[in-house]
Amino acid sequence: MKIKTWISAGAACITLTASMAFAQPREYSVSTVLSDAFPWGQAAAKWAELVEERSEGRIKLKVYPNAQLVSGDQTREFSAMRSGLIDMAVGSTINWSPQVPEVNLFSLPFLMPDNAAVDAITTGKAGEMVFKAIEKRGVMPLAWAENGFREISNSRGPISQPADLKGLKVRVVGSPLFLDTFNALGANPTQMSWTDALPALTTGAVDGQENPLAVFDVARADRASQKHLTLWHYMNDPLIFGVSQRLWKTLSADDQQLLKQAAHDAGQWEIEKSRTELAATLDAIRERGVEVTELTPEQHQAFVAATQSVYEKWIPRIGKELVETAQQAIAER
Ligand code: X2X
């Protein structure tokens, strides 16, 4: 009798727990490297907002900024998502490149001259190939956003030719490709995470860094001795909304579609916002006394010529077909 009571109480308890699980909203973690003070974090916040609204509160995305889910080590974000430690991320191709060689495509120096070139890749066949490569490695990519064109700054002096980079200590991120680019230019590159970058610039442990204007502006890099900024647009850093495959497979087709559409809409919103705000951001940077250098076509060409060795070394790693597909899309844009 006692045992019977215990069993029926247990069954009731299981039924109750199960129904609570259905009633309760599901919450998933979303990793970002930059907070919502930056366009990057705003893309993630917008995604969370749209998903919560469209699922009528059933699905909640909790954003964890500053790469905190991987203790600041942004190049581990992809692995953490693949293994299911992180559910989702709005991540940079640079930070995912150690695990997905194909995304180094975007870091090839001076591959993409303008926004149209970026869009020609991400919305075309090359973009599909990149997404397939990501999917193959355990993460379901849903949509694009962007961190933007990366410009170089430093504390020493204006940069308008490769010789100006000679011996300059530059903080770089992620993939070893960056070491090759900056070594080819005669600089002295050092890899470190974003968390360590600002302190290193402040103390003078490094002289320079490269990041999109929005990051330079919000992080107040000018206060970290970055008084010279060159608009060389040497690469663009797209962001990708991704979901761990382990989680993705457990979701209903409807929820998958909801997450995907919301990611697409949040991404488009952020890309447009970032691009529209760029001119005002540059004005604000100039107003703080930062000396901004723009390159003539000849000066630009000197940087292109100096970094050709990077293509020779990296095309086999990225994949010849992918690089050629991207180059063709750019030529036809
Ligand atoms: O670390 C950087 O420079 C940043 C914030 O732009 C990236 O995560 C790629």
PDB file of C-alpha atoms in Angstrom, residues 35-224:
ATOM      1  CA  SER A  35      28.036  44.001 -26.139  1.00  0.00           C
ATOM      2  CA  ASP A  36      24.984  45.931 -27.311  1.00  0.00           C
ATOM      3  CA  ALA A  37      26.969  49.160 -27.042  1.00  0.00           C
ATOM      4  CA  PHE A  38      28.241  48.012 -30.460  1.00  0.00           C
ATOM      5  CA  PRO A  39      26.243  47.173 -33.629  1.00  0.00           C
ATOM      6  CA  TRP A  40      27.331  43.539 -33.211  1.00  0.00           C
ATOM      7  CA  GLY A  41      25.641  43.190 -29.822  1.00  0.00           C
ATOM      8  CA  GLN A  42      22.630  45.088 -31.152  1.00  0.00           C
ATOM      9  CA  ALA A  43      22.217  42.445 -33.877  1.00  0.00           C
ATOM     10  CA  ALA A  44      22.004  39.759 -31.189  1.00  0.00           C
ATOM     11  CA  ALA A  45      19.599  41.834 -29.072  1.00  0.00           C
ATOM     12  CA  LYS A  46      17.362  42.371 -32.107  1.00  0.00           C
ATOM     13  CA  TRP A  47      17.355  38.637 -32.823  1.00  0.00           C
ATOM     14  CA  ALA A  48      16.344  37.899 -29.230  1.00  0.00           C
ATOM     15  CA  GLU A  49      13.604  40.526 -29.386  1.00  0.00           C
ATOM     16  CA  LEU A  50      12.141  39.203 -32.649  1.00  0.00           C
ATOM     17  CA  VAL A  51      12.266  35.573 -31.529  1.00  0.00           C
ATOM     18  CA  GLU A  52      10.563  36.292 -28.234  1.00  0.00           C
ATOM     19  CA  GLU A  53       7.893  38.396 -29.929  1.00  0.00           C
ATOM     20  CA  ARG A  54       7.194  35.975 -32.770  1.00  0.00           C
ATOM     21  CA  SER A  55       7.143  32.893 -30.525  1.00  0.00           C
ATOM     22  CA  GLU A  56       4.827  34.772 -28.127  1.00  0.00           C
ATOM     23  CA  GLY A  57       7.313  34.286 -25.313  1.00  0.00           C
ATOM     24  CA  ARG A  58       7.813  30.552 -25.870  1.00  0.00           C
ATOM     25  CA  ILE A  59      11.462  30.951 -26.903  1.00  0.00           C
ATOM     26  CA  LYS A  60      13.859  33.256 -25.078  1.00  0.00           C
ATOM     27  CA  LEU A  61      17.384  34.012 -26.238  1.00  0.00           C
ATOM     28  CA  LYS A  62      19.700  35.214 -23.484  1.00  0.00           C
ATOM     29  CA  VAL A  63      22.672  37.107 -24.849  1.00  0.00           C
ATOM     30  CA  TYR A  64      26.030  36.713 -23.075  1.00  0.00           C
ATOM     31  CA  PRO A  65      28.377  39.430 -24.390  1.00  0.00           C
ATOM     32  CA  ASN A  66      32.157  39.882 -24.114  1.00  0.00           C
ATOM     33  CA  ALA A  67      32.887  36.249 -25.005  1.00  0.00           C
ATOM     34  CA  GLN A  68      32.145  35.464 -21.349  1.00  0.00           C
ATOM     35  CA  LEU A  69      30.917  31.937 -22.109  1.00  0.00           C
ATOM     36  CA  VAL A  70      34.439  31.107 -23.310  1.00  0.00           C
ATOM     37  CA  SER A  71      36.248  33.173 -20.640  1.00  0.00           C
ATOM     38  CA  GLY A  72      37.148  35.887 -23.137  1.00  0.00           C
ATOM     39  CA  ASP A  73      38.832  33.500 -25.562  1.00  0.00           C
ATOM     40  CA  GLN A  74      36.814  34.423 -28.641  1.00  0.00           C
ATOM     41  CA  THR A  75      38.502  31.867 -30.909  1.00  0.00           C
ATOM     42  CA  ARG A  76      36.944  29.082 -28.825  1.00  0.00           C
ATOM     43  CA  GLU A  77      33.361  30.213 -29.450  1.00  0.00           C
ATOM     44  CA  PHE A  78      32.807  27.947 -32.434  1.00  0.00           C
ATOM     45  CA  SER A  79      34.114  24.819 -30.635  1.00  0.00           C
ATOM     46  CA  ALA A  80      31.970  25.600 -27.612  1.00  0.00           C
ATOM     47  CA  MET A  81      28.905  25.896 -29.820  1.00  0.00           C
ATOM     48  CA  ARG A  82      29.745  22.730 -31.713  1.00  0.00           C
ATOM     49  CA  SER A  83      30.045  20.771 -28.473  1.00  0.00           C
ATOM     50  CA  GLY A  84      26.773  22.229 -27.197  1.00  0.00           C
ATOM     51  CA  LEU A  85      28.239  24.282 -24.321  1.00  0.00           C
ATOM     52  CA  ILE A  86      26.860  27.351 -26.085  1.00  0.00           C
ATOM     53  CA  ASP A  87      23.488  27.083 -27.833  1.00  0.00           C
ATOM     54  CA  MET A  88      23.849  29.908 -30.327  1.00  0.00           C
ATOM     55  CA  ALA A  89      26.111  32.781 -31.326  1.00  0.00           C
ATOM     56  CA  VAL A  90      26.282  35.838 -33.476  1.00  0.00           C
ATOM     57  CA  GLY A  91      29.925  35.309 -34.328  1.00  0.00           C
ATOM     58  CA  SER A  92      32.632  36.789 -36.507  1.00  0.00           C
ATOM     59  CA  THR A  93      34.200  34.877 -39.388  1.00  0.00           C
ATOM     60  CA  ILE A  94      37.579  35.869 -37.933  1.00  0.00           C
ATOM     61  CA  ASN A  95      36.879  34.210 -34.609  1.00  0.00           C
ATOM     62  CA  TRP A  96      35.517  31.048 -36.232  1.00  0.00           C
ATOM     63  CA  SER A  97      38.363  30.748 -38.719  1.00  0.00           C
ATOM     64  CA  PRO A  98      40.585  28.463 -36.597  1.00  0.00           C
ATOM     65  CA  GLN A  99      37.880  25.768 -36.836  1.00  0.00           C
ATOM     66  CA  VAL A 100      36.474  26.632 -40.273  1.00  0.00           C
ATOM     67  CA  PRO A 101      39.347  27.335 -42.714  1.00  0.00           C
ATOM     68  CA  GLU A 102      36.914  28.446 -45.457  1.00  0.00           C
ATOM     69  CA  VAL A 103      35.850  31.585 -43.548  1.00  0.00           C
ATOM     70  CA  ASN A 104      39.387  32.923 -43.923  1.00  0.00           C
ATOM     71  CA  LEU A 105      38.067  33.955 -47.332  1.00  0.00           C
ATOM     72  CA  PHE A 106      36.877  37.248 -45.835  1.00  0.00           C
ATOM     73  CA  SER A 107      40.308  37.962 -44.323  1.00  0.00           C
ATOM     74  CA  LEU A 108      42.165  37.785 -47.640  1.00  0.00           C
ATOM     75  CA  PRO A 109      43.667  41.283 -47.797  1.00  0.00           C
ATOM     76  CA  PHE A 110      41.947  43.727 -50.148  1.00  0.00           C
ATOM     77  CA  LEU A 111      39.636  41.076 -51.635  1.00  0.00           C
ATOM     78  CA  MET A 112      36.458  43.131 -51.151  1.00  0.00           C
ATOM     79  CA  PRO A 113      36.706  46.789 -52.201  1.00  0.00           C
ATOM     80  CA  ASP A 114      33.219  47.881 -51.134  1.00  0.00           C
ATOM     81  CA  ASN A 115      29.869  46.892 -49.613  1.00  0.00           C
ATOM     82  CA  ALA A 116      28.593  45.628 -52.973  1.00  0.00           C
ATOM     83  CA  ALA A 117      31.505  43.172 -53.058  1.00  0.00           C
ATOM     84  CA  VAL A 118      30.679  41.917 -49.568  1.00  0.00           C
ATOM     85  CA  ASP A 119      27.040  41.459 -50.536  1.00  0.00           C
ATOM     86  CA  ALA A 120      27.986  39.737 -53.803  1.00  0.00           C
ATOM     87  CA  ILE A 121      29.728  37.066 -51.721  1.00  0.00           C
ATOM     88  CA  THR A 122      27.278  36.672 -48.860  1.00  0.00           C
ATOM     89  CA  THR A 123      24.138  36.612 -50.983  1.00  0.00           C
ATOM     90  CA  GLY A 124      25.570  34.431 -53.751  1.00  0.00           C
ATOM     91  CA  LYS A 125      27.049  31.006 -54.389  1.00  0.00           C
ATOM     92  CA  ALA A 126      30.258  31.714 -52.424  1.00  0.00           C
ATOM     93  CA  GLY A 127      28.129  32.528 -49.363  1.00  0.00           C
ATOM     94  CA  GLU A 128      26.288  29.239 -49.751  1.00  0.00           C
ATOM     95  CA  MET A 129      29.608  27.405 -49.935  1.00  0.00           C
ATOM     96  CA  VAL A 130      30.763  29.095 -46.728  1.00  0.00           C
ATOM     97  CA  PHE A 131      27.503  28.134 -44.992  1.00  0.00           C
ATOM     98  CA  LYS A 132      27.911  24.502 -46.120  1.00  0.00           C
ATOM     99  CA  ALA A 133      31.444  24.455 -44.673  1.00  0.00           C
ATOM    100  CA  ILE A 134      30.134  25.738 -41.332  1.00  0.00           C
ATOM    101  CA  GLU A 135      27.267  23.254 -41.311  1.00  0.00           C
ATOM    102  CA  LYS A 136      29.662  20.390 -42.024  1.00  0.00           C
ATOM    103  CA  ARG A 137      31.571  21.308 -38.875  1.00  0.00           C
ATOM    104  CA  GLY A 138      28.672  21.133 -36.460  1.00  0.00           C
ATOM    105  CA  VAL A 139      26.980  24.541 -36.483  1.00  0.00           C
ATOM    106  CA  MET A 140      23.850  25.508 -38.417  1.00  0.00           C
ATOM    107  CA  PRO A 141      24.414  28.961 -39.974  1.00  0.00           C
ATOM    108  CA  LEU A 142      21.206  30.988 -40.348  1.00  0.00           C
ATOM    109  CA  ALA A 143      21.973  34.475 -41.629  1.00  0.00           C
ATOM    110  CA  TRP A 144      24.579  37.215 -42.051  1.00  0.00           C
ATOM    111  CA  ALA A 145      25.203  40.481 -40.217  1.00  0.00           C
ATOM    112  CA  GLU A 146      28.427  42.495 -40.161  1.00  0.00           C
ATOM    113  CA  ASN A 147      31.157  43.936 -38.003  1.00  0.00           C
ATOM    114  CA  GLY A 148      32.348  45.990 -40.990  1.00  0.00           C
ATOM    115  CA  PHE A 149      35.439  47.065 -42.894  1.00  0.00           C
ATOM    116  CA  ARG A 150      38.497  46.948 -40.680  1.00  0.00           C
ATOM    117  CA  GLU A 151      40.729  50.016 -40.635  1.00  0.00           C
ATOM    118  CA  ILE A 152      44.195  50.326 -39.126  1.00  0.00           C
ATOM    119  CA  SER A 153      45.106  52.699 -36.309  1.00  0.00           C
ATOM    120  CA  ASN A 154      48.254  53.333 -34.302  1.00  0.00           C
ATOM    121  CA  SER A 155      49.924  55.648 -31.815  1.00  0.00           C
ATOM    122  CA  ARG A 156      53.087  56.400 -33.797  1.00  0.00           C
ATOM    123  CA  GLY A 157      52.233  58.240 -36.985  1.00  0.00           C
ATOM    124  CA  PRO A 158      50.181  58.295 -40.186  1.00  0.00           C
ATOM    125  CA  ILE A 159      50.201  55.172 -42.358  1.00  0.00           C
ATOM    126  CA  SER A 160      49.948  55.729 -46.116  1.00  0.00           C
ATOM    127  CA  GLN A 161      52.397  53.139 -47.467  1.00  0.00           C
ATOM    128  CA  PRO A 162      53.634  49.692 -46.398  1.00  0.00           C
ATOM    129  CA  ALA A 163      56.940  51.212 -45.179  1.00  0.00           C
ATOM    130  CA  ASP A 164      54.975  53.117 -42.488  1.00  0.00           C
ATOM    131  CA  LEU A 165      54.103  49.783 -40.871  1.00  0.00           C
ATOM    132  CA  LYS A 166      57.703  48.690 -40.556  1.00  0.00           C
ATOM    133  CA  GLY A 167      58.435  47.369 -37.087  1.00  0.00           C
ATOM    134  CA  LEU A 168      55.048  48.562 -35.773  1.00  0.00           C
ATOM    135  CA  LYS A 169      53.664  46.319 -33.028  1.00  0.00           C
ATOM    136  CA  VAL A 170      50.116  45.550 -34.121  1.00  0.00           C
ATOM    137  CA  ARG A 171      47.519  43.606 -32.153  1.00  0.00           C
ATOM    138  CA  VAL A 172      45.742  41.119 -34.420  1.00  0.00           C
ATOM    139  CA  VAL A 173      43.025  38.531 -33.888  1.00  0.00           C
ATOM    140  CA  GLY A 174      42.079  34.972 -34.615  1.00  0.00           C
ATOM    141  CA  SER A 175      43.504  33.288 -37.608  1.00  0.00           C
ATOM    142  CA  PRO A 176      47.221  32.918 -38.372  1.00  0.00           C
ATOM    143  CA  LEU A 177      46.383  34.568 -41.696  1.00  0.00           C
ATOM    144  CA  PHE A 178      46.624  37.931 -39.899  1.00  0.00           C
ATOM    145  CA  LEU A 179      50.201  37.190 -38.873  1.00  0.00           C
ATOM    146  CA  ASP A 180      51.021  36.514 -42.533  1.00  0.00           C
ATOM    147  CA  THR A 181      49.372  39.742 -43.726  1.00  0.00           C
ATOM    148  CA  PHE A 182      51.135  41.936 -41.197  1.00  0.00           C
ATOM    149  CA  ASN A 183      54.475  40.162 -41.579  1.00  0.00           C
ATOM    150  CA  ALA A 184      54.206  40.664 -45.344  1.00  0.00           C
ATOM    151  CA  LEU A 185      53.789  44.384 -44.637  1.00  0.00           C
ATOM    152  CA  GLY A 186      56.895  44.443 -42.439  1.00  0.00           C
ATOM    153  CA  ALA A 187      54.972  44.994 -39.191  1.00  0.00           C
ATOM    154  CA  ASN A 188      55.406  43.104 -35.947  1.00  0.00           C
ATOM    155  CA  PRO A 189      51.981  41.472 -35.301  1.00  0.00           C
ATOM    156  CA  THR A 190      50.903  39.986 -31.954  1.00  0.00           C
ATOM    157  CA  GLN A 191      47.794  37.840 -31.530  1.00  0.00           C
ATOM    158  CA  MET A 192      45.581  38.614 -28.564  1.00  0.00           C
ATOM    159  CA  SER A 193      41.911  38.593 -27.635  1.00  0.00           C
ATOM    160  CA  TRP A 194      39.809  41.755 -27.667  1.00  0.00           C
ATOM    161  CA  THR A 195      39.686  41.695 -23.849  1.00  0.00           C
ATOM    162  CA  ASP A 196      43.451  42.120 -23.760  1.00  0.00           C
ATOM    163  CA  ALA A 197      43.709  44.515 -26.694  1.00  0.00           C
ATOM    164  CA  LEU A 198      42.637  47.814 -25.101  1.00  0.00           C
ATOM    165  CA  PRO A 199      44.864  47.408 -22.024  1.00  0.00           C
ATOM    166  CA  ALA A 200      47.788  46.536 -24.306  1.00  0.00           C
ATOM    167  CA  LEU A 201      47.168  49.673 -26.370  1.00  0.00           C
ATOM    168  CA  THR A 202      46.792  51.808 -23.255  1.00  0.00           C
ATOM    169  CA  THR A 203      50.078  50.679 -21.719  1.00  0.00           C
ATOM    170  CA  GLY A 204      51.872  50.913 -25.061  1.00  0.00           C
ATOM    171  CA  ALA A 205      52.653  47.180 -25.105  1.00  0.00           C
ATOM    172  CA  VAL A 206      51.407  47.371 -28.697  1.00  0.00           C
ATOM    173  CA  ASP A 207      51.339  50.387 -31.020  1.00  0.00           C
ATOM    174  CA  GLY A 208      48.336  49.648 -33.192  1.00  0.00           C
ATOM    175  CA  GLN A 209      45.250  47.622 -33.951  1.00  0.00           C
ATOM    176  CA  GLU A 210      42.713  47.083 -36.718  1.00  0.00           C
ATOM    177  CA  ASN A 211      38.942  47.139 -36.240  1.00  0.00           C
ATOM    178  CA  PRO A 212      35.841  48.610 -37.864  1.00  0.00           C
ATOM    179  CA  LEU A 213      35.150  52.307 -37.225  1.00  0.00           C
ATOM    180  CA  ALA A 214      32.174  51.514 -34.985  1.00  0.00           C
ATOM    181  CA  VAL A 215      34.392  49.445 -32.695  1.00  0.00           C
ATOM    182  CA  PHE A 216      37.116  52.132 -32.675  1.00  0.00           C
ATOM    183  CA  ASP A 217      34.464  54.719 -31.806  1.00  0.00           C
ATOM    184  CA  VAL A 218      32.524  52.911 -29.070  1.00  0.00           C
ATOM    185  CA  ALA A 219      35.660  51.471 -27.443  1.00  0.00           C
ATOM    186  CA  ARG A 220      37.200  54.987 -27.500  1.00  0.00           C
ATOM    187  CA  ALA A 221      40.443  53.692 -28.983  1.00  0.00           C
ATOM    188  CA  ASP A 222      41.552  57.344 -29.242  1.00  0.00           C
ATOM    189  CA  ARG A 223      41.901  57.306 -25.460  1.00  0.00           C
ATOM    190  CA  ALA A 224      44.238  54.344 -25.826  1.00  0.00           C
TER     191      ALA A 224
END
